[in-house]
Tab-separated table of C-alpha atoms and ligand atoms in Angstrom:
chain	number	residue	atom	x	y	z
A	625	MET	CA	-17.559	-25.209	14.125
A	626	ALA	CA	-15.439	-22.005	14.030
A	627	ASP	CA	-11.832	-21.942	15.818
A	628	LEU	CA	-12.532	-20.764	19.163
A	629	ALA	CA	-9.059	-20.535	19.507
A	630	ARG	CA	-8.873	-17.652	16.679
A	631	PRO	CA	-12.098	-14.796	16.609
A	632	ALA	CA	-12.747	-13.924	13.590
A	633	ARG	CA	-11.383	-11.186	12.291
A	634	ARG	CA	-11.934	-8.364	9.761
A	635	GLY	CA	-9.259	-7.793	6.978
A	636	LEU	CA	-7.533	-4.407	7.081
A	637	MET	CA	-6.235	-2.547	4.311
A	638	LEU	CA	-2.000	-1.567	4.739
A	639	ILE	CA	-1.539	1.393	2.827
A	640	LEU	CA	2.037	2.347	1.696
A	641	SER	CA	3.237	5.396	0.744
A	642	SER	CA	5.944	7.478	-0.066
A	643	PRO	CA	7.602	9.853	-2.825
A	644	SER	CA	9.349	7.981	-5.482
A	645	GLY	CA	13.213	6.448	-4.353
A	646	ALA	CA	11.980	6.498	-0.676
A	647	GLY	CA	11.866	2.786	-1.110
A	648	LYS	CA	8.387	1.740	-0.371
A	649	SER	CA	8.482	-0.793	-3.725
A	650	THR	CA	10.910	-2.967	-1.543
A	651	LEU	CA	9.067	-2.820	1.639
A	652	THR	CA	6.128	-3.724	0.056
A	653	ARG	CA	7.741	-6.833	-1.878
A	654	THR	CA	9.407	-7.938	1.119
A	655	LEU	CA	6.402	-7.616	3.440
A	656	SER	CA	3.982	-9.746	0.749
A	657	GLN	CA	6.830	-12.201	0.773
A	658	LYS	CA	7.220	-12.508	3.552
A	659	GLU	CA	3.505	-12.141	5.964
A	660	THR	CA	0.899	-14.901	5.146
A	661	ASN	CA	-2.974	-13.162	4.672
A	662	LEU	CA	-1.464	-10.473	3.412
A	663	ASP	CA	-2.411	-10.015	-0.291
A	664	LEU	CA	-0.643	-7.832	-2.602
A	665	SER	CA	-2.774	-5.305	-4.760
A	666	ILE	CA	-1.924	-5.513	-8.183
A	667	SER	CA	-2.623	-1.657	-9.743
A	668	VAL	CA	-3.132	-0.787	-12.957
A	669	THR	CA	-0.516	1.682	-14.960
A	670	THR	CA	-0.737	3.876	-18.206
A	671	ARG	CA	3.165	4.190	-17.606
A	672	GLY	CA	5.269	2.663	-19.678
A	673	LYS	CA	7.268	-1.263	-17.757
A	674	ARG	CA	10.407	-0.843	-16.466
A	675	PRO	CA	12.866	-3.031	-17.839
A	676	SER	CA	12.910	-5.486	-14.009
A	677	GLU	CA	9.431	-5.543	-14.480
A	678	ILE	CA	6.639	-8.056	-14.965
A	679	ASP	CA	3.169	-7.462	-16.287
A	680	GLY	CA	0.939	-8.638	-13.743
A	681	VAL	CA	3.240	-8.624	-11.247
A	682	HIS	CA	4.197	-5.529	-10.350
A	683	TYR	CA	1.249	-3.673	-12.480
A	684	ARG	CA	-0.603	-4.192	-15.484
A	685	PHE	CA	-0.140	-2.655	-17.842
A	686	ILE	CA	-3.045	-0.564	-20.077
A	687	ASP	CA	-3.312	1.956	-22.574
A	688	ARG	CA	-5.191	5.537	-21.706
A	689	ASP	CA	-8.310	4.091	-23.049
A	690	ALA	CA	-8.549	0.628	-21.163
A	691	PHE	CA	-7.738	2.702	-17.618
A	692	ASP	CA	-10.996	4.841	-18.725
A	693	LEU	CA	-13.019	2.321	-19.662
A	694	LEU	CA	-11.886	1.461	-15.860
A	695	ARG	CA	-12.726	4.401	-14.381
A	696	GLN	CA	-15.859	5.014	-15.869
A	697	ARG	CA	-17.278	1.296	-15.298
A	698	ASP	CA	-16.094	2.409	-11.497
A	699	GLU	CA	-13.631	-0.585	-11.388
A	700	LEU	CA	-11.160	1.426	-9.712
A	701	LEU	CA	-11.348	1.605	-5.707
A	702	GLU	CA	-9.235	4.948	-6.692
A	703	TRP	CA	-7.078	6.545	-9.203
A	704	ALA	CA	-4.842	9.135	-9.749
A	705	GLU	CA	-2.768	11.049	-12.035
A	706	VAL	CA	0.514	10.541	-10.572
A	707	HIS	CA	4.095	12.039	-12.242
A	708	GLY	CA	1.814	12.359	-15.564
A	709	ASN	CA	0.319	9.083	-15.668
A	710	GLY	CA	-2.413	6.798	-14.497
A	711	TYR	CA	-2.764	4.744	-11.594
A	712	GLY	CA	-5.290	2.966	-10.623
A	713	THR	CA	-6.475	0.212	-7.765
A	714	PRO	CA	-9.224	-2.847	-9.407
A	715	ARG	CA	-11.498	-2.679	-7.011
A	716	LYS	CA	-13.285	-6.079	-6.571
A	717	PRO	CA	-9.984	-8.145	-5.893
A	718	VAL	CA	-9.424	-5.918	-2.410
A	719	GLU	CA	-13.513	-6.774	-1.895
A	720	GLU	CA	-12.750	-10.558	-2.399
A	721	ALA	CA	-9.666	-10.340	-0.181
A	722	LEU	CA	-11.325	-8.410	2.695
A	723	LYS	CA	-14.390	-10.532	2.778
A	724	ALA	CA	-12.379	-13.728	3.460
A	725	GLY	CA	-10.538	-11.788	6.624
A	726	ARG	CA	-7.514	-11.776	4.364
A	727	ASP	CA	-5.197	-8.384	4.615
A	728	VAL	CA	-4.539	-6.147	1.499
A	729	LEU	CA	-1.107	-4.777	0.858
A	730	PHE	CA	-1.337	-1.434	-1.327
A	731	ASP	CA	1.590	0.679	-2.842
A	732	ILE	CA	0.000	3.781	-3.674
A	733	ASP	CA	0.319	7.535	-3.540
A	734	TYR	CA	-1.679	10.181	-1.192
A	735	GLN	CA	-4.450	10.807	-3.878
A	736	GLY	CA	-5.319	6.928	-3.617
A	737	THR	CA	-4.372	7.305	0.239
A	738	GLN	CA	-6.937	10.121	0.675
A	739	GLN	CA	-9.742	8.619	-1.318
A	740	ILE	CA	-9.448	5.106	0.595
A	741	LEU	CA	-9.331	6.581	3.962
A	742	GLU	CA	-12.620	8.382	2.983
A	743	LYS	CA	-14.575	5.142	2.212
A	744	ALA	CA	-13.317	3.256	4.898
A	745	ARG	CA	-10.986	5.242	7.649
A	746	GLU	CA	-11.591	2.273	10.072
A	747	ASP	CA	-10.679	-0.384	7.903
A	748	VAL	CA	-7.023	0.964	6.750
A	749	VAL	CA	-3.997	1.601	8.501
A	750	ALA	CA	-1.477	4.207	6.355
A	751	ILE	CA	2.365	4.472	6.478
A	752	PHE	CA	4.442	7.007	4.839
A	753	ILE	CA	8.041	6.355	3.964
A	754	LEU	CA	10.623	9.508	4.321
A	755	PRO	CA	14.360	9.394	2.948
A	756	PRO	CA	17.027	10.392	5.367
A	757	SER	CA	17.552	13.469	3.536
A	758	MET	CA	16.591	15.087	-0.177
A	759	ALA	CA	20.346	13.910	-1.811
A	760	GLU	CA	19.960	10.258	-0.457
A	761	LEU	CA	16.543	10.424	-2.600
A	762	ARG	CA	18.351	11.543	-5.640
A	763	SER	CA	21.617	8.669	-4.929
A	764	ARG	CA	18.165	5.914	-4.774
A	765	LEU	CA	16.379	7.204	-7.368
A	766	VAL	CA	19.843	7.374	-10.036
A	767	ARG	CA	21.084	3.756	-8.279
A	768	ARG	CA	17.966	2.169	-9.515
A	769	ALA	CA	19.275	3.132	-12.492
A	770	GLU	CA	15.405	2.096	-13.880
A	771	ASP	CA	14.127	5.757	-14.932
A	772	ALA	CA	15.385	8.189	-17.906
A	773	PRO	CA	17.222	11.023	-16.195
A	774	GLU	CA	14.536	13.734	-17.256
A	775	VAL	CA	12.090	11.244	-15.589
A	776	ILE	CA	13.883	11.302	-12.319
A	777	ALA	CA	14.214	14.831	-12.916
A	778	ARG	CA	10.342	14.974	-12.269
A	779	ARG	CA	10.548	12.714	-9.946
A	780	LEU	CA	12.314	14.723	-7.285
A	781	ASP	CA	10.521	17.992	-8.743
A	782	ASN	CA	7.395	15.758	-6.787
A	783	ALA	CA	8.449	14.406	-3.972
A	784	ARG	CA	9.013	17.939	-1.850
A	785	ASP	CA	4.948	18.320	-2.725
A	786	GLU	CA	4.488	14.484	-1.789
A	787	ILE	CA	6.416	14.630	1.553
A	788	ALA	CA	4.248	17.716	2.246
A	789	ARG	CA	1.248	14.903	3.235
A	790	TRP	CA	2.821	13.141	5.363
A	791	SER	CA	0.370	14.021	7.856
A	792	VAL	CA	-2.207	12.048	6.225
A	793	TYR	CA	-1.059	9.149	7.648
A	794	ASP	CA	-1.163	7.356	10.415
A	795	TYR	CA	2.237	6.130	11.124
A	796	VAL	CA	5.300	7.703	9.292
A	797	ILE	CA	8.839	5.678	8.806
A	798	VAL	CA	12.940	7.402	7.900
A	799	ASN	CA	14.062	4.368	5.596
A	800	ASP	CA	17.586	4.694	6.450
A	801	ASP	CA	18.619	1.257	7.141
A	802	LEU	CA	16.270	-0.776	5.282
A	803	GLY	CA	15.878	-4.226	8.471
A	804	ALA	CA	14.889	-0.958	10.410
A	805	ALA	CA	12.463	0.494	8.121
A	806	TYR	CA	11.157	-3.355	7.638
A	807	GLU	CA	11.256	-4.318	11.268
A	808	SER	CA	9.056	-1.234	11.933
A	809	VAL	CA	6.223	-2.015	9.132
A	810	ARG	CA	6.193	-5.328	10.637
A	811	ALA	CA	6.014	-4.154	14.293
A	812	ILE	CA	3.159	-1.680	12.712
A	813	LEU	CA	1.023	-4.646	11.521
A	814	VAL	CA	1.771	-7.518	13.961
A	815	ALA	CA	-0.265	-4.424	15.779
A	816	GLU	CA	-2.725	-3.311	14.024
A	817	ARG	CA	-4.120	-6.799	13.690
A	818	LEU	CA	-4.351	-7.426	17.261
A	819	LYS	CA	-6.494	-4.348	17.703
A	820	ARG	CA	-9.934	-4.793	19.338
A	821	SER	CA	-12.219	-3.080	17.224
A	822	ARG	CA	-11.484	-5.761	13.715
A	823	ALA	CA	-11.924	-8.918	16.028
A	824	VAL	CA	-15.375	-9.278	15.026
A	825	GLY	CA	-15.824	-12.604	16.851
A	826	MET	CA	-14.172	-11.465	19.848
A	827	ALA	CA	-17.512	-10.792	21.838
A	828	ASP	CA	-18.277	-14.842	21.102
A	829	PHE	CA	-14.894	-15.861	21.926
A	830	VAL	CA	-14.981	-14.322	25.049
A	831	GLU	CA	-18.501	-14.801	26.065
A	832	THR	CA	-17.441	-19.345	25.212
A	833	LEU	CA	-14.046	-18.504	27.872
A	834	LEU	CA	-16.046	-17.165	30.129
A	835	ALA	CA	-18.984	-20.009	29.823
A	836	GLU	CA	-16.131	-22.755	29.669
A	837	LYS	CA	-15.935	-25.107	33.269
A	838	VAL	CA	-12.815	-25.746	35.101
A	839	SER	CA	-12.320	-28.488	37.821
B	1363	LIG	P1	10.046	3.637	-4.668
B	1363	LIG	O1	9.245	2.713	-4.346
B	1363	LIG	O2	9.244	4.639	-2.973
B	1363	LIG	O3	10.154	4.303	-5.598
B	1363	LIG	P2	12.217	1.793	-4.363
B	1363	LIG	O4	11.524	0.374	-3.499
B	1363	LIG	O5	12.106	1.550	-5.681
B	1363	LIG	O6	11.507	2.826	-3.757
B	1363	LIG	O7	13.863	2.166	-3.966
B	1363	LIG	C1	15.004	2.877	-4.537
B	1363	LIG	C2	16.086	2.452	-4.815
B	1363	LIG	O8	16.517	2.821	-3.364
B	1363	LIG	C3	16.304	1.163	-5.023
B	1363	LIG	O9	17.234	0.731	-5.793
B	1363	LIG	C4	16.186	-0.051	-3.521
B	1363	LIG	O10	16.807	-1.202	-3.287
B	1363	LIG	C5	16.960	1.269	-2.817
B	1363	LIG	N1	16.924	1.512	-1.196
B	1363	LIG	C6	15.496	1.286	-0.838
B	1363	LIG	N2	15.439	1.294	0.693
B	1363	LIG	C7	16.515	1.434	0.962
B	1363	LIG	C8	17.748	1.876	1.809
B	1363	LIG	N3	17.306	1.933	2.833
B	1363	LIG	N4	18.999	2.008	1.652
B	1363	LIG	C9	19.871	2.557	0.918
B	1363	LIG	N5	19.123	1.774	-0.702
B	1363	LIG	C10	17.472	1.672	-0.575
B	1364	LIG	P1	6.166	4.254	-10.061
B	1364	LIG	O1	5.679	4.769	-11.131
B	1364	LIG	O2	7.401	4.632	-9.598
B	1364	LIG	O3	5.930	2.411	-9.581
B	1364	LIG	O4	4.984	4.418	-9.149
B	1364	LIG	C1	4.344	5.824	-8.636
B	1364	LIG	C2	4.212	6.784	-7.604
B	1364	LIG	O5	2.526	5.959	-7.825
B	1364	LIG	C3	4.624	5.880	-6.574
B	1364	LIG	O6	3.988	6.605	-5.268
B	1364	LIG	C4	3.138	4.933	-6.218
B	1364	LIG	O7	2.868	4.515	-4.618
B	1364	LIG	C5	1.924	5.174	-6.864
B	1364	LIG	N1	1.145	4.393	-7.410
B	1364	LIG	C6	0.925	3.087	-7.783
B	1364	LIG	N2	-0.067	2.620	-7.909
B	1364	LIG	C7	-1.238	3.546	-7.218
B	1364	LIG	C8	-2.056	3.515	-7.674
B	1364	LIG	O8	-3.249	2.133	-7.936
B	1364	LIG	N3	-2.791	3.859	-7.224
B	1364	LIG	C9	-2.113	5.717	-7.006
B	1364	LIG	N4	-3.073	6.613	-6.530
B	1364	LIG	N5	-0.909	5.784	-6.867
B	1364	LIG	C10	-0.646	4.578	-7.109
């Protein structure tokens, strides 16, 4: 018998995007560690691995031929060229998680967000993270110390184009204080999980509730 105290619900896709350095990887990592029933989508990328990254944990690092093959076989839910590298979301783990009623968390750019929005608007919650200032964005990229100076310069150049896409998103958060930004993301997830349209088992639950006899 289904758990009547918890009506069945459809899984949602929670997307976090931002210009590079605004803090979305930090926020996605914390969220996926602290939240239950939330699978982190591991993207494939043709970019080189950073010193702190682990293959299969942060990304699956693949070469261009393997990336092109995944695209040709339609095994990517979305894909994009970002800062000169290919990035994409493997389709199968996402479909399996949603089917099982689990939510999926994505750290992807606005191009990927647009593609997923076109495919499944109702199931998507899209959040954009902004830096408090361009100067702070630059110093975070420098402090992170994982990219070469020319890579940082390229990412800063691209930041204005990415920020200009902010209106594609359902929610916008300025990541000044990391703890406050995390609480905002969490509040959005909690509220979106309770949305009536996602509670596919709610009609049955209410019917059972109304039929219950109490003395
Ligand atoms: P992104 O994934 O958007 O490129 P990261 O999550 O890697 O960004 O964050 C970039 C750097 O800024 C990291 O070193 C991170 O620890 C730091 N950072 C993130 N949020 C804040 C914040 N609110 N205040 C100060 N530093 C931050
Ligand atoms: P980074 O190289 O800093 O890890 O990521 C660069 C950008 O690529 C970020 O904006 C990140 O959100 C985006 N990105 C990472 N994975 C994917 C993906 O699978 N698809 C798309 N469209 N963008 C991605």
